[in-house]
Every structure is written in structure tokens, then in C-alpha cells.
């Protein structure tokens, strides 16, 4: 099947098959912007759940096909989630998707000579900011976590006065003030809660305070400030983690809504809330644990479940961006478009030049050979 001009690289977009995944990796308007440089083949229905139907893709200049046509005819295959075994492009093709933290997937794709440009590997530099799906999706998750938590709470977030009296605003804290935590803080502030933030990185204090929230200070000098490489947090020792839990518990005992987002790249999430802390918290409080996928920041978190302990509801949603699929897809697609625009040199090939810091980061872990995908 011909999908456009033969001198252009062919880029395919697959529909997502993972349960509950409603996002699409590229939306029509971004395809319209890339079309002078590439031909596009979209799996039928790929954008439907996110609000982009096949006609919109055709109007943008793409063609519509089946998944096997995308896998067979495209030089580059783009999707959101890591591919299942039946969604793997053929030898020598390039795949752009999440999945960079899965060594088994990496090995499988390497054996099949598929170049996997895992979106987690986009460097978090100013130059690559527009390509950073981790940030765009974490921002949406942070916003959505407050809405999820607010809906589960028996408390109002804002102060409210009626003829029956005045209700004080709820107290909220975000543990982990990176991209998701800061967005949760901003959202809870807009909804009228009394908002707090905490992070082991000292730089987070100013960011929390600039949003009008109170930064929680920990007075235990045996707990190190935890800034590691690349601006990320450093993993603490077990003793330090235990000390931190005890220091945080007195603060958590006063909170109604707790959003936890603490992560250490490539490591299990730090345990910040254990049974002892839960024993001190108020029944009716809600914890939304955004670290559920990497083990959770709370001892009782179960991925995609709500668990109740001592009257406290602990939610572990693993894919909140998918619930806001339209805007999450807009951001995701814009990030992928920026990446493709950067990598598409001229109109014929995907240029993966190891001297370019973005390409070099994406190629980390790949075989040193076979680093460019020529047009068909
Ligand atoms: P992340 O998802 O890896 O972690 C979330 C937060 O958890 C981080 O702020 C981390 O410090 C915190 N954390 C880890 N252990 C903790 C603990 N024990 N207790 C409390 N908090 C803990 O991080 P992220 O949100 O992706 O971003 C991390 C950093 O990278 C931030 O400084 C962010 O501003 C920066 N960043 C830079 C760019 C860029 O320059 N393009 C893009 C995105 C993020």
C-alpha cells in the first residue's frame, strides 16, 4: 500500500490497546504541520477515544489503514504505550513510544533490530523541553489527582459560609513537589484548600512558596537534603526514609487531602506513609498516590484500586492523563511533533546523529549500528 510520496519517510500511528488507555500519540493538527516532511498512515480509530476521528486525520492529509499496514508499511511507528508483542514493527524500523524503563522490552526490540526511541529518554534540558512527554503528562496527572481526591472526600475544599455557619477550608499537602506535585498544589489552591508542599530537594521550597503554598520544614538534621544528578532526588537510606516518615506523620495527621508524587528515576518509589502514620490521620482523609506504578508512597497503595484503612481512602490511579484523553493527547502529540520535527532532516530520513544530545540520549542502550531509518 502506498501511503504518499515515495521520497518521504512514512510515519504510522497505532491505536492503543492497553486497557483504559484512551490517548493517541499524534493528533490531526500536528500531522498537518509535519506533512510536508513525511507521509502519515493512521490505524483506523486510533484517535476516536480522544475525540479525533478518522475524517479529521484524512482532512489533515493522512491516510487510514489497519494495524498490520501501519506495522508493515511505515518506517517509523508512533504510539503512546509500550507495544505488545503483536504491535512490534518489522526489522530495521523505528518505534517511538513510552517503555524506556522496561529492560525486557528493550531486549526484545533489540533482538528484532527495531530502533526504539523511548520517550522517557528525551533529555530534560531546555532545548528538549517541548519534547518532554513525562512533564506534560505529569502536569495533567497532578491536576487530575486533586479532582479525583476532592470527589472522594467527605470534606469541602474551600471555605464555605451558609446560613448554617461556616466550614473551614480543607488542608491539603503534596508530597513530592516536582511537575505533578506543583500542578496538584496549584489546582488545590484554585479550589480553595489550605495548601502545603514537601520535597527532599531544597530547590522545591521556592517553587512551592511561589504558588502560595506552605513548604513543610523537617527539623531532623540527620535527614539529608536529597538533590541528586540532573536535578532529580537522590534515594535515601532506609534509616533516613524511616526518619522522614516519622517527621512527616505529625503534619499528615492534620491533612484531609494528601497527594503523593515522590519518585526516584529507575528506583522503587520512597515509602512516605506507613501504618503508623495512617493511625494518626483523620478518618475521612483521602490519599491519592501517583507513585502507585513504582510501588507507591503509601504502604497500602494498590495500583488502580481504592483501599480503605482506618477510614482513610488510599487511591492508586496509574493513568490519570488517559481520563483527560483529549488534552493529554494534545500535549503528548505536540511533544512527539517537536521530536519528529527535530529528527526529520530535510524530507527523506530520520536523522539520528549521535553528536546531537537529543539523539544521543534517545539512542542510549541501542546497538551502535543501524542508527538511521531511510525512507522506503
Ligand atoms: P519525579 O517524578 O522523578 O519525582 C517527583 C518528585 O518527588 C521530585 O520533585 C522529587 O524530588 C520528589 N521526591 C523524591 N523522593 C522524595 C522523598 N523521599 N520525599 C519527598 N519528595 C521526594 O520528578 P519530576 O517531577 O519529573 O521532576 C524532577 C525535577 O526535574 C524537578 O526539579 C523538575 O523541575 C525538573 N524538571 C526539569 C525539566 C527541564 O528542565 N526540561 C523538565 C521536567 C522536570
GROMACS .gro file of C-alpha atoms and ligand atoms in nm:
model
  420
    1UNK     CA    1   0.000   0.000   0.000
    2UNK     CA    2   0.143   0.338  -0.096
    3UNK     CA    3   0.087   0.598   0.175
    4UNK     CA    4   0.212   0.909  -0.003
    5UNK     CA    5   0.510   1.041  -0.191
    6UNK     CA    6   0.776   0.774  -0.221
    7UNK     CA    7   1.057   1.019  -0.142
    8UNK     CA    8   0.914   1.091   0.203
    9UNK     CA    9   0.956   0.888   0.517
   10UNK     CA   10   0.636   0.705   0.618
   11UNK     CA   11   0.519   0.754   0.974
   12UNK     CA   12   0.242   0.538   1.119
   13UNK     CA   13   0.027   0.592   1.425
   14UNK     CA   14  -0.109   0.285   1.606
   15UNK     CA   15  -0.427   0.272   1.816
   16UNK     CA   16  -0.370   0.199   2.184
   17UNK     CA   17  -0.468  -0.146   2.307
   18UNK     CA   18  -0.384  -0.127   2.678
   19UNK     CA   19  -0.695  -0.145   2.898
   20UNK     CA   20  -0.819   0.204   2.986
   21UNK     CA   21  -0.579   0.384   2.753
   22UNK     CA   22  -0.771   0.650   2.558
   23UNK     CA   23  -0.489   0.874   2.437
   24UNK     CA   24  -0.345   0.889   2.087
   25UNK     CA   25   0.019   0.970   2.013
   26UNK     CA   26  -0.037   1.218   1.728
   27UNK     CA   27  -0.343   1.434   1.660
   28UNK     CA   28  -0.453   1.568   1.320
   29UNK     CA   29  -0.333   1.928   1.364
   30UNK     CA   30   0.021   1.813   1.442
   31UNK     CA   31   0.018   1.575   1.149
   32UNK     CA   32  -0.086   1.869   0.929
   33UNK     CA   33   0.227   2.055   1.042
   34UNK     CA   34   0.457   1.758   0.968
   35UNK     CA   35   0.302   1.655   0.638
   36UNK     CA   36   0.544   1.846   0.416
   37UNK     CA   37   0.823   1.635   0.562
   38UNK     CA   38   0.656   1.292   0.590
   39UNK     CA   39   0.364   1.076   0.479
   40UNK     CA   40   0.126   0.952   0.752
   41UNK     CA   41  -0.076   0.632   0.791
   42UNK     CA   42  -0.312   0.618   1.088
   43UNK     CA   43  -0.467   0.299   1.223
   44UNK     CA   44  -0.843   0.337   1.185
   45UNK     CA   45  -1.000   0.456   1.510
   46UNK     CA   46  -0.665   0.546   1.672
   47UNK     CA   47  -0.787   0.891   1.782
   48UNK     CA   48  -1.154   0.812   1.842
   49UNK     CA   49  -1.140   0.780   2.222
   50UNK     CA   50  -0.950   1.108   2.245
   51UNK     CA   51  -1.203   1.289   2.025
   52UNK     CA   52  -1.019   1.282   1.690
   53UNK     CA   53  -1.198   1.074   1.427
   54UNK     CA   54  -1.057   0.924   1.108
   55UNK     CA   55  -1.206   1.206   0.895
   56UNK     CA   56  -1.005   1.466   1.086
   57UNK     CA   57  -0.684   1.275   1.007
   58UNK     CA   58  -0.779   1.246   0.640
   59UNK     CA   59  -0.855   1.621   0.630
   60UNK     CA   60  -0.506   1.681   0.772
   61UNK     CA   61  -0.354   1.482   0.484
   62UNK     CA   62  -0.305   1.137   0.642
   63UNK     CA   63  -0.429   0.803   0.518
   64UNK     CA   64  -0.620   0.547   0.723
   65UNK     CA   65  -0.531   0.177   0.739
   66UNK     CA   66  -0.522  -0.135   0.955
   67UNK     CA   67  -0.264  -0.202   1.225
   68UNK     CA   68  -0.079  -0.455   1.006
   69UNK     CA   69  -0.049  -0.196   0.729
   70UNK     CA   70   0.097   0.054   0.975
   71UNK     CA   71   0.344  -0.206   1.100
   72UNK     CA   72   0.435  -0.327   0.752
   73UNK     CA   73   0.445  -0.005   0.550
   74UNK     CA   74   0.582   0.256   0.789
   75UNK     CA   75   0.946   0.341   0.853
   76UNK     CA   76   0.854   0.492   1.188
   77UNK     CA   77   0.570   0.372   1.413
   78UNK     CA   78   0.443   0.603   1.685
   79UNK     CA   79   0.226   0.513   1.983
   80UNK     CA   80   0.174   0.615   2.344
   81UNK     CA   81   0.224   0.298   2.549
   82UNK     CA   82   0.493   0.034   2.511
   83UNK     CA   83   0.392  -0.203   2.231
   84UNK     CA   84   0.255  -0.552   2.287
   85UNK     CA   85   0.426  -0.835   2.103
   86UNK     CA   86   0.175  -0.813   1.814
   87UNK     CA   87   0.239  -0.440   1.777
   88UNK     CA   88   0.609  -0.458   1.704
   89UNK     CA   89   0.732  -0.302   1.382
   90UNK     CA   90   0.947  -0.506   1.146
   91UNK     CA   91   1.324  -0.529   1.135
   92UNK     CA   92   1.510  -0.202   1.085
   93UNK     CA   93   1.205   0.013   1.161
   94UNK     CA   94   1.190   0.278   1.429
   95UNK     CA   95   0.942   0.283   1.714
   96UNK     CA   96   0.863   0.596   1.916
   97UNK     CA   97   0.670   0.524   2.238
   98UNK     CA   98   0.695   0.502   2.612
   99UNK     CA   99   0.859   0.189   2.756
  100UNK     CA  100   1.215   0.303   2.820
  101UNK     CA  101   1.212   0.165   3.175
  102UNK     CA  102   1.133  -0.191   3.065
  103UNK     CA  103   1.457  -0.387   3.007
  104UNK     CA  104   1.266  -0.688   2.869
  105UNK     CA  105   1.103  -0.473   2.603
  106UNK     CA  106   1.440  -0.316   2.519
  107UNK     CA  107   1.596  -0.660   2.476
  108UNK     CA  108   1.304  -0.788   2.268
  109UNK     CA  109   1.318  -0.489   2.034
  110UNK     CA  110   1.696  -0.506   2.004
  111UNK     CA  111   1.673  -0.874   1.903
  112UNK     CA  112   1.426  -0.775   1.633
  113UNK     CA  113   1.655  -0.490   1.520
  114UNK     CA  114   1.389  -0.232   1.595
  115UNK     CA  115   1.526   0.108   1.695
  116UNK     CA  116   1.326   0.213   1.999
  117UNK     CA  117   1.325   0.585   2.069
  118UNK     CA  118   1.179   0.561   2.420
  119UNK     CA  119   1.015   0.888   2.517
  120UNK     CA  120   1.138   0.860   2.877
  121UNK     CA  121   1.490   0.914   2.740
  122UNK     CA  122   1.424   1.259   2.597
  123UNK     CA  123   1.672   1.468   2.798
  124UNK     CA  124   1.521   1.713   3.045
  125UNK     CA  125   1.704   2.011   2.904
  126UNK     CA  126   1.574   2.348   2.796
  127UNK     CA  127   1.634   2.252   2.431
  128UNK     CA  128   1.421   1.938   2.462
  129UNK     CA  129   1.151   2.083   2.687
  130UNK     CA  130   0.893   2.086   2.405
  131UNK     CA  131   0.951   1.711   2.351
  132UNK     CA  132   0.911   1.608   2.716
  133UNK     CA  133   0.604   1.386   2.749
  134UNK     CA  134   0.692   1.300   3.110
  135UNK     CA  135   0.642   1.663   3.210
  136UNK     CA  136   0.330   1.726   3.006
  137UNK     CA  137   0.158   1.410   3.127
  138UNK     CA  138   0.272   1.459   3.489
  139UNK     CA  139   0.120   1.808   3.486
  140UNK     CA  140  -0.215   1.662   3.379
  141UNK     CA  141  -0.187   1.384   3.640
  142UNK     CA  142  -0.117   1.642   3.913
  143UNK     CA  143  -0.425   1.843   3.818
  144UNK     CA  144  -0.646   1.533   3.788
  145UNK     CA  145  -0.524   1.388   4.119
  146UNK     CA  146  -0.677   1.680   4.310
  147UNK     CA  147  -1.009   1.643   4.128
  148UNK     CA  148  -1.013   1.268   4.199
  149UNK     CA  149  -0.926   1.325   4.563
  150UNK     CA  150  -1.180   1.607   4.603
  151UNK     CA  151  -1.454   1.384   4.465
  152UNK     CA  152  -1.371   1.108   4.714
  153UNK     CA  153  -1.352   1.345   5.014
  154UNK     CA  154  -1.641   1.395   5.254
  155UNK     CA  155  -1.498   1.744   5.316
  156UNK     CA  156  -1.531   2.062   5.111
  157UNK     CA  157  -1.203   2.200   4.981
  158UNK     CA  158  -1.294   2.572   5.003
  159UNK     CA  159  -1.422   2.763   5.300
  160UNK     CA  160  -1.797   2.791   5.269
  161UNK     CA  161  -2.040   3.008   5.459
  162UNK     CA  162  -2.414   2.941   5.459
  163UNK     CA  163  -2.694   3.040   5.696
  164UNK     CA  164  -2.598   2.725   5.884
  165UNK     CA  165  -2.250   2.855   5.961
  166UNK     CA  166  -1.902   2.848   5.818
  167UNK     CA  167  -1.697   2.546   5.718
  168UNK     CA  168  -1.322   2.584   5.730
  169UNK     CA  169  -1.124   2.502   5.413
  170UNK     CA  170  -0.971   2.155   5.391
  171UNK     CA  171  -0.597   2.112   5.439
  172UNK     CA  172  -0.407   1.956   5.152
  173UNK     CA  173  -0.045   1.852   5.109
  174UNK     CA  174   0.155   1.739   4.808
  175UNK     CA  175   0.447   1.512   4.899
  176UNK     CA  176   0.696   1.542   4.616
  177UNK     CA  177   0.693   1.887   4.455
  178UNK     CA  178   0.814   1.806   4.104
  179UNK     CA  179   0.599   1.858   3.796
  180UNK     CA  180   0.292   1.665   3.920
  181UNK     CA  181   0.315   1.788   4.279
  182UNK     CA  182   0.340   2.154   4.181
  183UNK     CA  183   0.042   2.119   3.950
  184UNK     CA  184  -0.154   1.950   4.231
  185UNK     CA  185  -0.063   2.241   4.460
  186UNK     CA  186  -0.176   2.498   4.202
  187UNK     CA  187  -0.503   2.312   4.146
  188UNK     CA  188  -0.582   2.271   4.517
  189UNK     CA  189  -0.510   2.643   4.568
  190UNK     CA  190  -0.757   2.731   4.292
  191UNK     CA  191  -1.017   2.512   4.464
  192UNK     CA  192  -0.971   2.696   4.791
  193UNK     CA  193  -0.788   2.444   5.010
  194UNK     CA  194  -0.515   2.541   5.257
  195UNK     CA  195  -0.221   2.401   5.067
  196UNK     CA  196   0.116   2.261   5.176
  197UNK     CA  197   0.406   2.102   4.992
  198UNK     CA  198   0.711   1.896   5.075
  199UNK     CA  199   1.008   1.766   4.881
  200UNK     CA  200   1.355   1.641   4.971
  201UNK     CA  201   1.507   1.873   4.710
  202UNK     CA  202   1.576   2.211   4.871
  203UNK     CA  203   1.508   2.387   4.537
  204UNK     CA  204   1.143   2.282   4.565
  205UNK     CA  205   1.079   2.518   4.860
  206UNK     CA  206   1.084   2.831   4.647
  207UNK     CA  207   0.862   2.671   4.382
  208UNK     CA  208   0.606   2.560   4.642
  209UNK     CA  209   0.605   2.901   4.805
  210UNK     CA  210   0.578   3.083   4.472
  211UNK     CA  211   0.243   2.906   4.426
  212UNK     CA  212   0.120   3.046   4.756
  213UNK     CA  213   0.153   2.717   4.948
  214UNK     CA  214   0.337   2.650   5.273
  215UNK     CA  215   0.655   2.439   5.248
  216UNK     CA  216   0.681   2.185   5.530
  217UNK     CA  217   1.018   2.204   5.705
  218UNK     CA  218   1.166   1.893   5.860
  219UNK     CA  219   1.378   1.969   6.164
  220UNK     CA  220   1.573   1.642   6.172
  221UNK     CA  221   1.935   1.724   6.089
  222UNK     CA  222   2.001   1.353   6.030
  223UNK     CA  223   1.791   1.367   5.714
  224UNK     CA  224   1.997   1.477   5.414
  225UNK     CA  225   1.865   1.721   5.159
  226UNK     CA  226   1.819   1.491   4.864
  227UNK     CA  227   1.923   1.654   4.538
  228UNK     CA  228   2.099   1.411   4.304
  229UNK     CA  229   2.207   1.406   3.941
  230UNK     CA  230   2.014   1.601   3.677
  231UNK     CA  231   1.806   1.792   3.933
  232UNK     CA  232   1.629   1.471   4.042
  233UNK     CA  233   1.600   1.349   4.401
  234UNK     CA  234   1.860   1.108   4.541
  235UNK     CA  235   1.746   0.784   4.704
  236UNK     CA  236   1.773   0.795   5.081
  237UNK     CA  237   1.895   0.517   5.310
  238UNK     CA  238   1.633   0.305   5.489
  239UNK     CA  239   1.715   0.483   5.814
  240UNK     CA  240   1.670   0.825   5.657
  241UNK     CA  241   1.342   0.718   5.496
  242UNK     CA  242   1.215   0.596   5.835
  243UNK     CA  243   1.315   0.924   6.000
  244UNK     CA  244   1.143   1.119   5.724
  245UNK     CA  245   0.822   0.917   5.767
  246UNK     CA  246   0.817   0.991   6.139
  247UNK     CA  247   0.885   1.362   6.081
  248UNK     CA  248   0.612   1.387   5.818
  249UNK     CA  249   0.350   1.197   6.018
  250UNK     CA  250   0.272   1.486   6.255
  251UNK     CA  251   0.199   1.708   5.954
  252UNK     CA  252  -0.003   1.442   5.775
  253UNK     CA  253  -0.218   1.395   6.085
  254UNK     CA  254  -0.363   1.743   6.019
  255UNK     CA  255  -0.439   1.695   5.647
  256UNK     CA  256  -0.762   1.590   5.478
  257UNK     CA  257  -0.623   1.551   5.123
  258UNK     CA  258  -0.277   1.406   5.059
  259UNK     CA  259  -0.136   1.382   4.705
  260UNK     CA  260   0.185   1.181   4.688
  261UNK     CA  261   0.410   1.206   4.382
  262UNK     CA  262   0.757   1.119   4.519
  263UNK     CA  263   0.972   0.926   4.270
  264UNK     CA  264   1.337   0.839   4.220
  265UNK     CA  265   1.409   0.769   3.849
  266UNK     CA  266   1.469   0.397   3.791
  267UNK     CA  267   1.411   0.305   4.158
  268UNK     CA  268   1.107   0.199   4.365
  269UNK     CA  269   0.910   0.495   4.499
  270UNK     CA  270   1.011   0.601   4.853
  271UNK     CA  271   0.773   0.490   5.128
  272UNK     CA  272   0.646   0.810   5.293
  273UNK     CA  273   0.324   0.692   5.463
  274UNK     CA  274   0.311   0.370   5.668
  275UNK     CA  275   0.055   0.212   5.904
  276UNK     CA  276   0.185   0.424   6.192
  277UNK     CA  277   0.113   0.747   6.004
  278UNK     CA  278  -0.226   0.620   5.891
  279UNK     CA  279  -0.306   0.553   6.257
  280UNK     CA  280  -0.251   0.924   6.327
  281UNK     CA  281  -0.451   1.058   6.031
  282UNK     CA  282  -0.816   1.160   6.040
  283UNK     CA  283  -1.081   0.911   5.925
  284UNK     CA  284  -1.233   1.052   5.604
  285UNK     CA  285  -0.897   1.174   5.476
  286UNK     CA  286  -0.804   1.075   5.120
  287UNK     CA  287  -0.462   0.988   4.981
  288UNK     CA  288  -0.410   0.992   4.604
  289UNK     CA  289  -0.083   0.811   4.536
  290UNK     CA  290   0.056   0.900   4.194
  291UNK     CA  291   0.357   0.674   4.255
  292UNK     CA  292   0.138   0.360   4.255
  293UNK     CA  293   0.303   0.217   3.943
  294UNK     CA  294   0.650   0.211   4.101
  295UNK     CA  295   0.540   0.065   4.436
  296UNK     CA  296   0.358   0.363   4.587
  297UNK     CA  297   0.447   0.622   4.851
  298UNK     CA  298   0.196   0.465   5.090
  299UNK     CA  299   0.229   0.119   5.242
  300UNK     CA  300  -0.124   0.016   5.140
  301UNK     CA  301  -0.140   0.157   4.786
  302UNK     CA  302  -0.261  -0.087   4.522
  303UNK     CA  303  -0.234   0.017   4.155
  304UNK     CA  304  -0.570   0.125   4.014
  305UNK     CA  305  -0.756   0.035   4.331
  306UNK     CA  306  -0.900   0.227   4.625
  307UNK     CA  307  -0.813   0.071   4.960
  308UNK     CA  308  -0.964   0.190   5.289
  309UNK     CA  309  -0.751   0.167   5.605
  310UNK     CA  310  -0.868   0.320   5.937
  311UNK     CA  311  -1.136   0.512   5.743
  312UNK     CA  312  -0.874   0.668   5.515
  313UNK     CA  313  -0.919   0.609   5.144
  314UNK     CA  314  -0.599   0.539   4.951
  315UNK     CA  315  -0.629   0.568   4.573
  316UNK     CA  316  -0.359   0.446   4.337
  317UNK     CA  317  -0.451   0.566   3.986
  318UNK     CA  318  -0.180   0.480   3.734
  319UNK     CA  319  -0.309   0.660   3.426
  320UNK     CA  320  -0.492   0.980   3.513
  321UNK     CA  321  -0.389   1.155   3.187
  322UNK     CA  322  -0.597   0.899   2.994
  323UNK     CA  323  -0.910   1.019   3.177
  324UNK     CA  324  -0.848   1.361   3.019
  325UNK     CA  325  -0.761   1.199   2.690
  326UNK     CA  326  -0.829   1.494   2.461
  327UNK     CA  327  -0.598   1.746   2.624
  328UNK     CA  328  -0.349   1.480   2.734
  329UNK     CA  329  -0.327   1.371   2.367
  330UNK     CA  330  -0.287   1.732   2.254
  331UNK     CA  331   0.016   1.771   2.481
  332UNK     CA  332   0.157   1.426   2.403
  333UNK     CA  333   0.117   1.484   2.030
  334UNK     CA  334   0.275   1.828   2.047
  335UNK     CA  335   0.576   1.673   2.225
  336UNK     CA  336   0.603   1.396   1.962
  337UNK     CA  337   0.569   1.651   1.680
  338UNK     CA  338   0.855   1.857   1.824
  339UNK     CA  339   1.069   1.546   1.849
  340UNK     CA  340   0.990   1.436   1.493
  341UNK     CA  341   1.049   1.787   1.357
  342UNK     CA  342   1.389   1.785   1.528
  343UNK     CA  343   1.482   1.442   1.394
  344UNK     CA  344   1.349   1.483   1.039
  345UNK     CA  345   1.634   1.627   0.843
  346UNK     CA  346   1.527   1.758   0.504
  347UNK     CA  347   1.240   1.540   0.388
  348UNK     CA  348   1.381   1.192   0.341
  349UNK     CA  349   1.510   1.039   0.661
  350UNK     CA  350   1.507   1.036   1.036
  351UNK     CA  351   1.840   1.180   1.135
  352UNK     CA  352   1.977   1.014   1.447
  353UNK     CA  353   2.311   1.183   1.480
  354UNK     CA  354   2.497   1.072   1.792
  355UNK     CA  355   2.665   1.414   1.816
  356UNK     CA  356   2.323   1.569   1.881
  357UNK     CA  357   2.248   1.547   2.257
  358UNK     CA  358   1.881   1.465   2.199
  359UNK     CA  359   1.954   1.183   1.952
  360UNK     CA  360   2.238   1.057   2.172
  361UNK     CA  361   2.009   1.032   2.475
  362UNK     CA  362   1.744   0.852   2.269
  363UNK     CA  363   1.996   0.610   2.126
  364UNK     CA  364   2.138   0.520   2.468
  365UNK     CA  365   2.107   0.145   2.502
  366UNK     CA  366   2.068   0.086   2.127
  367UNK     CA  367   2.306  -0.107   1.910
  368UNK     CA  368   2.572   0.133   1.779
  369UNK     CA  369   2.492   0.039   1.419
  370UNK     CA  370   2.176   0.097   1.222
  371UNK     CA  371   2.106   0.442   1.358
  372UNK     CA  372   1.912   0.594   1.073
  373UNK     CA  373   1.586   0.495   0.916
  374UNK     CA  374   1.592   0.566   0.546
  375UNK     CA  375   1.276   0.635   0.351
  376UNK     CA  376   1.121   0.343   0.169
  377LIG     P1  377   0.995   1.278   3.962
  377LIG     O1  378   0.863   1.240   3.901
  377LIG     O2  379   1.112   1.191   3.942
  377LIG     O3  380   0.972   1.293   4.122
  377LIG     C1  381   0.869   1.372   4.175
  377LIG     C2  382   0.921   1.447   4.294
  377LIG     O4  383   0.941   1.358   4.405
  377LIG     C3  384   1.055   1.517   4.272
  377LIG     O5  385   1.039   1.655   4.293
  377LIG     C4  386   1.146   1.454   4.376
  377LIG     O6  387   1.241   1.546   4.430
  377LIG     C5  388   1.046   1.411   4.481
  377LIG     N1  389   1.093   1.313   4.580
  377LIG     C6  390   1.172   1.205   4.562
  377LIG     N2  391   1.192   1.140   4.678
  377LIG     C7  392   1.123   1.207   4.772
  377LIG     C8  393   1.102   1.187   4.911
  377LIG     N3  394   1.158   1.086   4.976
  377LIG     N4  395   1.024   1.276   4.977
  377LIG     C9  396   0.967   1.380   4.912
  377LIG     N5  397   0.982   1.403   4.780
  377LIG    C10  398   1.059   1.318   4.711
  377LIG     O7  399   1.037   1.425   3.923
  377LIG     P2  400   0.980   1.527   3.815
  377LIG     O8  401   0.853   1.585   3.863
  377LIG     O9  402   0.975   1.460   3.683
  377LIG    O10  403   1.093   1.640   3.812
  377LIG    C11  404   1.206   1.638   3.895
  377LIG    C12  405   1.294   1.759   3.869
  377LIG    O11  406   1.325   1.776   3.733
  377LIG    C13  407   1.231   1.889   3.910
  377LIG    O12  408   1.335   1.972   3.957
  377LIG    C14  409   1.181   1.946   3.783
  377LIG    O13  410   1.165   2.085   3.792
  377LIG    C15  411   1.292   1.906   3.691
  377LIG     N6  412   1.249   1.905   3.552
  377LIG    C16  413   1.321   1.977   3.461
  377LIG    C17  414   1.279   1.979   3.329
  377LIG    C18  415   1.353   2.056   3.224
  377LIG    O14  416   1.444   2.127   3.255
  377LIG     N7  417   1.315   2.040   3.099
  377LIG    C19  418   1.166   1.910   3.288
  377LIG    C20  419   1.096   1.837   3.385
  377LIG    C21  420   1.140   1.834   3.517
   0.00000   0.00000   0.00000
